[in-house]
Short mmCIF file of C-alpha atoms in Angstrom, two decimals:
data_model
loop_
_atom_site.label_atom_id
_atom_site.label_comp_id
_atom_site.label_asym_id
_atom_site.label_seq_id
_atom_site.Cartn_x
_atom_site.Cartn_y
_atom_site.Cartn_z
CA MET A 295 -30.20 -52.69 -2.13
CA LEU A 296 -32.29 -52.48 1.13
CA GLY A 297 -29.17 -53.61 3.00
CA ILE A 298 -27.03 -50.86 1.39
CA PHE A 299 -29.58 -48.19 2.00
CA SER A 300 -29.90 -49.28 5.65
CA ALA A 301 -26.21 -49.16 6.24
CA LEU A 302 -26.00 -45.86 4.55
CA LEU A 303 -28.75 -44.69 6.86
CA GLY A 304 -26.52 -45.91 9.71
CA ALA A 305 -23.48 -44.11 8.23
CA PHE A 306 -25.60 -40.89 8.13
CA GLY A 307 -26.45 -41.18 11.77
CA PHE A 308 -22.83 -41.90 13.24
CA GLY A 309 -21.34 -39.46 10.77
CA THR A 310 -23.83 -36.64 11.98
CA ALA A 311 -23.46 -37.63 15.67
CA ASN A 312 -19.65 -36.89 15.61
CA ILE A 313 -20.38 -33.31 15.06
CA VAL A 314 -22.82 -33.26 18.11
CA ILE A 315 -20.06 -35.21 20.19
CA LYS A 316 -17.33 -32.59 19.10
CA LYS A 317 -19.55 -29.75 20.33
CA SER A 318 -20.36 -31.62 23.57
CA LEU A 319 -16.92 -32.90 24.74
CA GLY A 320 -15.78 -29.24 25.53
CA ASN A 321 -18.27 -28.79 28.60
CA LEU A 322 -19.47 -32.29 29.53
CA THR A 323 -17.80 -35.41 30.82
CA ALA A 324 -17.78 -38.66 28.73
CA PRO A 325 -20.16 -40.49 31.07
CA GLN A 326 -22.69 -37.65 30.99
CA ILE A 327 -22.68 -37.69 27.26
CA LEU A 328 -22.77 -41.47 26.89
CA MET A 329 -25.47 -41.95 29.51
CA MET A 330 -27.89 -39.13 28.05
CA SER A 331 -27.26 -40.39 24.41
CA THR A 332 -28.06 -44.05 25.72
CA LEU A 333 -31.30 -42.95 27.50
CA SER A 334 -32.33 -40.84 24.62
CA GLY A 335 -31.69 -43.79 22.25
CA ILE A 336 -33.92 -45.86 24.20
CA GLY A 337 -36.81 -43.64 23.90
CA TRP A 338 -36.34 -43.19 20.22
CA LEU A 339 -36.14 -46.76 19.76
CA LEU A 340 -39.20 -47.45 21.77
CA LEU A 341 -41.12 -45.07 19.48
CA LEU A 342 -39.86 -46.81 16.48
CA MET A 343 -41.08 -49.97 17.74
CA LEU A 344 -44.53 -48.63 18.65
CA ALA A 345 -44.78 -46.95 15.18
CA SER A 346 -43.74 -50.10 13.30
CA ARG A 347 -45.66 -52.45 15.74
CA ALA A 348 -42.35 -54.51 16.33
CA GLU A 349 -42.91 -57.26 18.80
CA LEU A 350 -40.83 -57.43 21.93
CA SER A 351 -39.21 -60.93 21.72
CA PHE A 352 -35.96 -62.39 22.96
CA SER A 353 -34.64 -65.48 24.78
CA GLY A 354 -32.47 -66.19 27.78
CA ARG A 355 -29.71 -66.61 25.64
CA ASP A 356 -30.09 -63.43 23.99
CA VAL A 357 -29.98 -61.65 27.17
CA GLY A 358 -26.46 -63.17 28.14
CA LEU A 359 -25.12 -62.21 24.48
CA ALA A 360 -26.76 -58.74 24.89
CA LEU A 361 -25.08 -58.16 28.11
CA GLY A 362 -21.61 -58.91 26.62
CA LEU A 363 -22.31 -56.62 23.54
CA ALA A 364 -23.47 -53.85 26.15
CA ALA A 365 -20.22 -54.11 27.92
CA MET A 366 -18.32 -53.91 24.68
CA GLU A 367 -20.45 -50.99 23.50
CA VAL A 368 -19.80 -48.93 26.83
CA GLY A 369 -16.26 -49.64 26.54
CA LEU A 370 -16.18 -48.81 22.95
CA TYR A 371 -17.49 -45.36 23.34
CA LEU A 372 -15.35 -44.64 26.71
CA LEU A 373 -12.26 -45.68 24.76
CA LEU A 374 -13.17 -43.52 21.87
CA TYR A 375 -13.53 -40.44 23.91
CA LYS A 376 -10.23 -41.18 25.71
CA THR A 377 -8.47 -41.82 22.51
CA PHE A 378 -9.53 -38.44 21.26
CA GLU A 379 -8.40 -36.84 24.58
CA VAL A 380 -5.04 -38.27 24.76
CA SER A 381 -3.81 -38.42 20.96
CA ASN A 382 -3.94 -36.67 17.73
CA VAL A 383 -7.52 -36.90 16.70
CA ALA A 384 -6.82 -36.97 13.06
CA VAL A 385 -4.22 -39.92 13.41
CA ALA A 386 -6.53 -41.74 15.95
CA THR A 387 -9.60 -41.39 13.69
CA SER A 388 -7.71 -42.66 10.61
CA LEU A 389 -6.16 -45.69 12.44
CA ILE A 390 -9.49 -46.57 13.90
CA ASN A 391 -11.15 -46.33 10.56
CA ILE A 392 -9.12 -49.20 9.20
CA ASN A 393 -11.31 -51.62 11.39
CA PRO A 394 -13.16 -52.81 8.38
CA ILE A 395 -10.07 -54.66 7.36
CA LEU A 396 -10.05 -56.56 10.62
CA ALA A 397 -13.70 -56.75 10.91
CA THR A 398 -13.82 -58.52 7.42
CA LEU A 399 -11.33 -61.06 8.47
CA VAL A 400 -13.36 -61.76 11.41
CA ALA A 401 -16.60 -62.18 9.37
CA ALA A 402 -14.96 -64.28 6.92
CA GLY A 403 -12.82 -66.35 9.21
CA VAL A 404 -14.90 -66.76 12.38
CA PHE A 405 -18.39 -66.56 10.82
CA GLN A 406 -17.38 -68.03 7.42
CA GLU A 407 -19.07 -65.40 5.27
CA VAL A 408 -18.39 -65.57 1.58
CA ILE A 409 -16.79 -62.27 0.08
CA ASN A 410 -15.90 -62.37 -3.57
CA GLY A 411 -13.00 -60.46 -5.16
CA SER A 412 -15.11 -57.59 -6.39
CA GLN A 413 -16.53 -56.93 -2.86
CA TRP A 414 -12.99 -57.06 -1.43
CA ALA A 415 -11.84 -54.42 -3.99
CA ALA A 416 -14.81 -52.20 -3.06
CA ILE A 417 -14.22 -52.58 0.62
CA GLY A 418 -10.60 -51.49 0.03
CA LEU A 419 -11.74 -48.31 -1.73
CA LEU A 420 -14.10 -47.66 1.23
CA VAL A 421 -11.05 -48.06 3.70
CA LEU A 422 -8.78 -46.00 1.75
CA GLY A 423 -11.32 -43.21 1.33
CA ALA A 424 -12.32 -43.27 4.92
CA VAL A 425 -8.52 -42.97 6.14
CA GLY A 426 -7.98 -40.23 3.61
CA VAL A 427 -11.05 -38.22 4.50
CA SER A 428 -10.35 -38.34 8.31
CA LEU A 429 -6.55 -37.29 8.03
CA ASP A 430 -5.98 -33.63 8.79
CA TRP A 431 -3.16 -33.20 6.47
CA SER A 432 -2.34 -29.54 7.28
CA ALA A 433 -1.89 -30.53 10.87
CA LEU A 434 0.17 -33.61 10.15
CA THR A 435 2.47 -31.47 7.67
CA LYS A 436 3.13 -28.95 10.59
CA THR A 437 4.40 -31.77 12.81
CA GLY A 438 6.70 -33.10 10.18
CA TRP A 439 5.02 -36.51 10.49
CA LYS A 440 7.18 -36.95 13.69
CA ILE A 441 6.95 -40.45 15.19
CA ARG A 442 6.18 -39.17 18.77
CA VAL A 443 3.32 -37.34 17.42
CA LEU A 444 1.93 -40.11 15.36
CA VAL A 445 2.27 -42.75 18.10
CA LYS A 446 0.98 -40.49 20.97
CA GLY A 447 -1.67 -42.54 22.80
CA TRP A 448 -1.13 -45.68 20.60
CA PRO A 449 -2.38 -47.88 23.40
CA TRP A 450 -5.77 -46.30 23.46
CA ILE A 451 -5.74 -46.35 19.74
CA LEU A 452 -5.09 -49.88 19.49
CA VAL A 453 -7.57 -51.02 22.15
CA SER A 454 -10.25 -48.90 20.43
CA LEU A 455 -9.45 -50.31 16.90
CA LEU A 456 -9.67 -53.98 18.20
CA ILE A 457 -12.91 -53.44 19.97
CA HIS A 458 -14.57 -51.78 16.88
CA ALA A 459 -13.31 -54.59 14.70
CA ALA A 460 -14.81 -57.18 16.99
CA TYR A 461 -17.95 -55.52 18.13
CA PHE A 462 -19.66 -54.94 14.69
CA PRO A 463 -19.35 -58.58 13.31
CA LEU A 464 -20.69 -59.72 16.61
CA LEU A 465 -23.49 -57.22 16.60
CA GLY A 466 -24.24 -58.13 12.97
CA GLN A 467 -24.58 -61.79 13.74
CA PHE A 468 -26.67 -61.03 16.81
CA THR A 469 -29.19 -59.02 15.01
CA THR A 470 -29.29 -61.15 11.84
CA THR A 471 -32.05 -63.41 13.06
CA GLY A 472 -35.19 -62.62 15.08
CA SER A 473 -36.41 -59.13 16.13
CA TRP A 474 -33.41 -56.81 15.70
CA GLU A 475 -35.34 -53.97 17.38
CA SER A 476 -35.85 -56.17 20.55
CA LYS A 477 -32.15 -57.22 20.57
CA LEU A 478 -31.00 -53.52 20.18
CA LEU A 479 -33.33 -52.36 22.85
CA LEU A 480 -31.98 -55.08 25.16
CA ILE A 481 -28.37 -53.94 24.43
CA LYS A 482 -29.14 -50.29 25.15
CA LEU A 483 -31.02 -51.17 28.22
CA LEU A 484 -28.15 -53.14 29.69
CA SER A 485 -25.71 -50.37 28.57
CA ALA A 486 -27.57 -47.90 30.69
CA LEU A 487 -27.62 -50.29 33.69
CA LEU A 488 -23.87 -50.95 33.16
CA LEU A 489 -23.28 -47.06 33.19
CA VAL A 490 -25.37 -46.44 36.29
CA GLY A 491 -23.63 -49.33 37.84
CA PHE A 492 -20.06 -48.33 37.21
CA PHE A 493 -20.28 -44.41 37.36
CA GLY A 494 -23.59 -43.82 39.44
CA LEU A 495 -22.17 -45.53 42.44
CA ARG A 496 -19.32 -43.25 42.61
CA ARG A 497 -19.98 -40.15 44.62
CA LYS A 498 -17.84 -37.86 42.28
CA SER A 499 -19.56 -39.01 39.11
CA ARG A 500 -22.43 -36.97 37.67
CA LEU A 501 -24.13 -39.21 35.02
CA LEU A 502 -26.91 -36.60 34.04
CA PRO A 503 -26.05 -33.48 32.21
CA PRO A 504 -27.36 -29.93 33.03
CA GLN A 505 -30.95 -29.27 31.87
CA ASN A 506 -29.87 -26.89 29.25
CA ARG A 507 -27.92 -29.67 27.56
CA VAL A 508 -30.54 -32.24 27.58
CA ALA A 509 -32.43 -31.39 24.35
CA PHE A 510 -29.11 -31.21 22.34
CA LEU A 511 -27.93 -34.65 23.79
CA SER A 512 -31.34 -36.03 22.96
CA LEU A 513 -30.67 -35.20 19.27
CA LEU A 514 -27.32 -37.19 19.71
CA GLY A 515 -29.43 -40.09 20.97
CA LEU A 516 -31.42 -40.02 17.92
CA LEU A 517 -28.47 -39.90 15.58
CA GLU A 518 -26.74 -42.67 17.49
CA MET A 519 -29.91 -44.81 17.51
CA MET A 520 -30.06 -44.12 13.57
CA GLY A 521 -26.68 -45.63 13.22
CA TRP A 522 -27.22 -48.69 15.16
CA ALA A 523 -30.75 -49.26 13.99
CA GLY A 524 -29.57 -48.76 10.32
CA PHE A 525 -26.73 -51.37 10.79
CA SER A 526 -28.92 -53.82 12.54
CA TRP A 527 -31.74 -53.57 10.00
CA ALA A 528 -29.15 -54.00 7.27
CA ALA A 529 -27.70 -57.01 8.91
CA ASN A 530 -31.25 -58.39 9.56
CA SER A 531 -32.19 -58.08 5.76
CA THR A 532 -29.02 -59.03 4.27
CA LEU A 533 -27.81 -62.32 5.40
CA GLY A 534 -24.03 -63.35 5.24
CA GLN A 535 -22.93 -59.94 4.30
CA THR A 536 -21.88 -58.35 7.57
CA ALA A 537 -18.38 -57.47 6.41
CA VAL A 538 -19.61 -55.53 3.47
CA LEU A 539 -22.26 -53.51 5.66
CA ILE A 540 -19.47 -52.78 7.97
CA ALA A 541 -17.32 -51.11 5.17
CA ILE A 542 -20.26 -49.12 3.97
CA LEU A 543 -21.05 -48.04 7.54
CA ASN A 544 -17.28 -46.85 7.78
CA SER A 545 -18.36 -44.25 5.06
CA ALA A 546 -19.38 -42.20 8.26
CA PRO A 547 -16.40 -39.89 8.03
CA LEU A 548 -17.57 -38.64 4.82
CA ILE A 549 -20.71 -37.45 6.42
CA THR A 550 -18.81 -35.73 9.27
CA ILE A 551 -16.66 -33.91 6.83
CA ILE A 552 -19.59 -32.59 4.75
CA TRP A 553 -21.45 -31.33 8.04
CA ALA A 554 -18.17 -29.84 9.32
CA TYR A 555 -17.74 -27.99 6.13
CA PHE A 556 -21.23 -26.29 6.39
CA ILE A 557 -21.57 -26.16 10.01
CA LEU A 558 -18.04 -25.64 11.45
CA ARG A 559 -16.80 -23.99 8.26
CA GLU A 560 -13.92 -26.52 8.05
CA LYS A 561 -12.24 -26.57 4.58
CA LEU A 562 -11.18 -29.67 2.96
CA SER A 563 -7.83 -30.47 1.20
CA LYS A 564 -7.58 -31.57 -2.25
CA PHE A 565 -6.60 -35.12 -1.10
CA GLN A 566 -9.84 -35.27 1.00
CA TYR A 567 -11.90 -34.53 -1.88
CA LEU A 568 -10.18 -37.32 -3.78
CA SER A 569 -10.76 -39.63 -0.84
CA MET A 570 -14.44 -38.65 -0.86
CA GLY A 571 -14.43 -39.70 -4.59
CA LEU A 572 -12.92 -43.10 -3.50
CA ILE A 573 -15.84 -43.67 -0.94
CA VAL A 574 -18.45 -42.74 -3.56
CA ALA A 575 -16.84 -45.11 -5.95
CA GLY A 576 -16.80 -48.03 -3.49
CA LEU A 577 -20.26 -47.47 -2.34
CA THR A 578 -21.35 -47.39 -6.17
CA TRP A 579 -19.40 -50.49 -6.77
CA LEU A 580 -21.07 -52.42 -3.89
CA GLY A 581 -24.33 -51.13 -5.13
CA LEU A 582 -24.02 -52.70 -8.48
CA LYS A 583 -23.05 -56.08 -7.23
#
């Protein structure tokens, strides 16, 4: 149950962060959002480590693995922002949200995790629910489900999907043993260095946002860190269940939809309410096992 609670905490963080990102993309660049979110996340994580008295411990091998994961994380976020920029956001989100299927295959095939039939069924409900909740049915109905609309930006969607599917199983395995706080901090520090190295050295690139946006993006850092910490904590406390935790984490769109309803006054379709029910059913199913 601790693993499920932690993964749900992660889903809440990521799901709420989507609202902050949506409000930030209109007047800030992707590197500015990502840099401030990363720096803020480092600060929040350090406060968590001080409060919990977590020890700073990692090996030379951990540094190499963390560097690879940091590069994947930076690419993951930049590709996600680019995907939303060039493609139909509803379709892109729905397709990316099927990544638990691929992540489950990676966890089961590469890391030889044992997933029983009941867990497969619950994961299926979570995936179907996430796809259904993410779809903007009214917008898709207006386009007539034209192929040219559905596949717009498909290379970005495909690459983003594959990175999502590979990253979470690798992160889960990396944080399963040892101090997950130290390993997560290492990834975030290396991510910040990669951002500075790639964008900071370019004269036309401005990495830090205006001062009046710093506080708002610090909130994004807190929410993103809640997402990553929740997943890492879950992976560390639930051995051999990374695929299941990824499926639970994928309920983040449900959190986004709920916040969008109250904050952005976005209404849901009947199908989306049904999809929310599938997510709740899947989470309940997993919680009983």
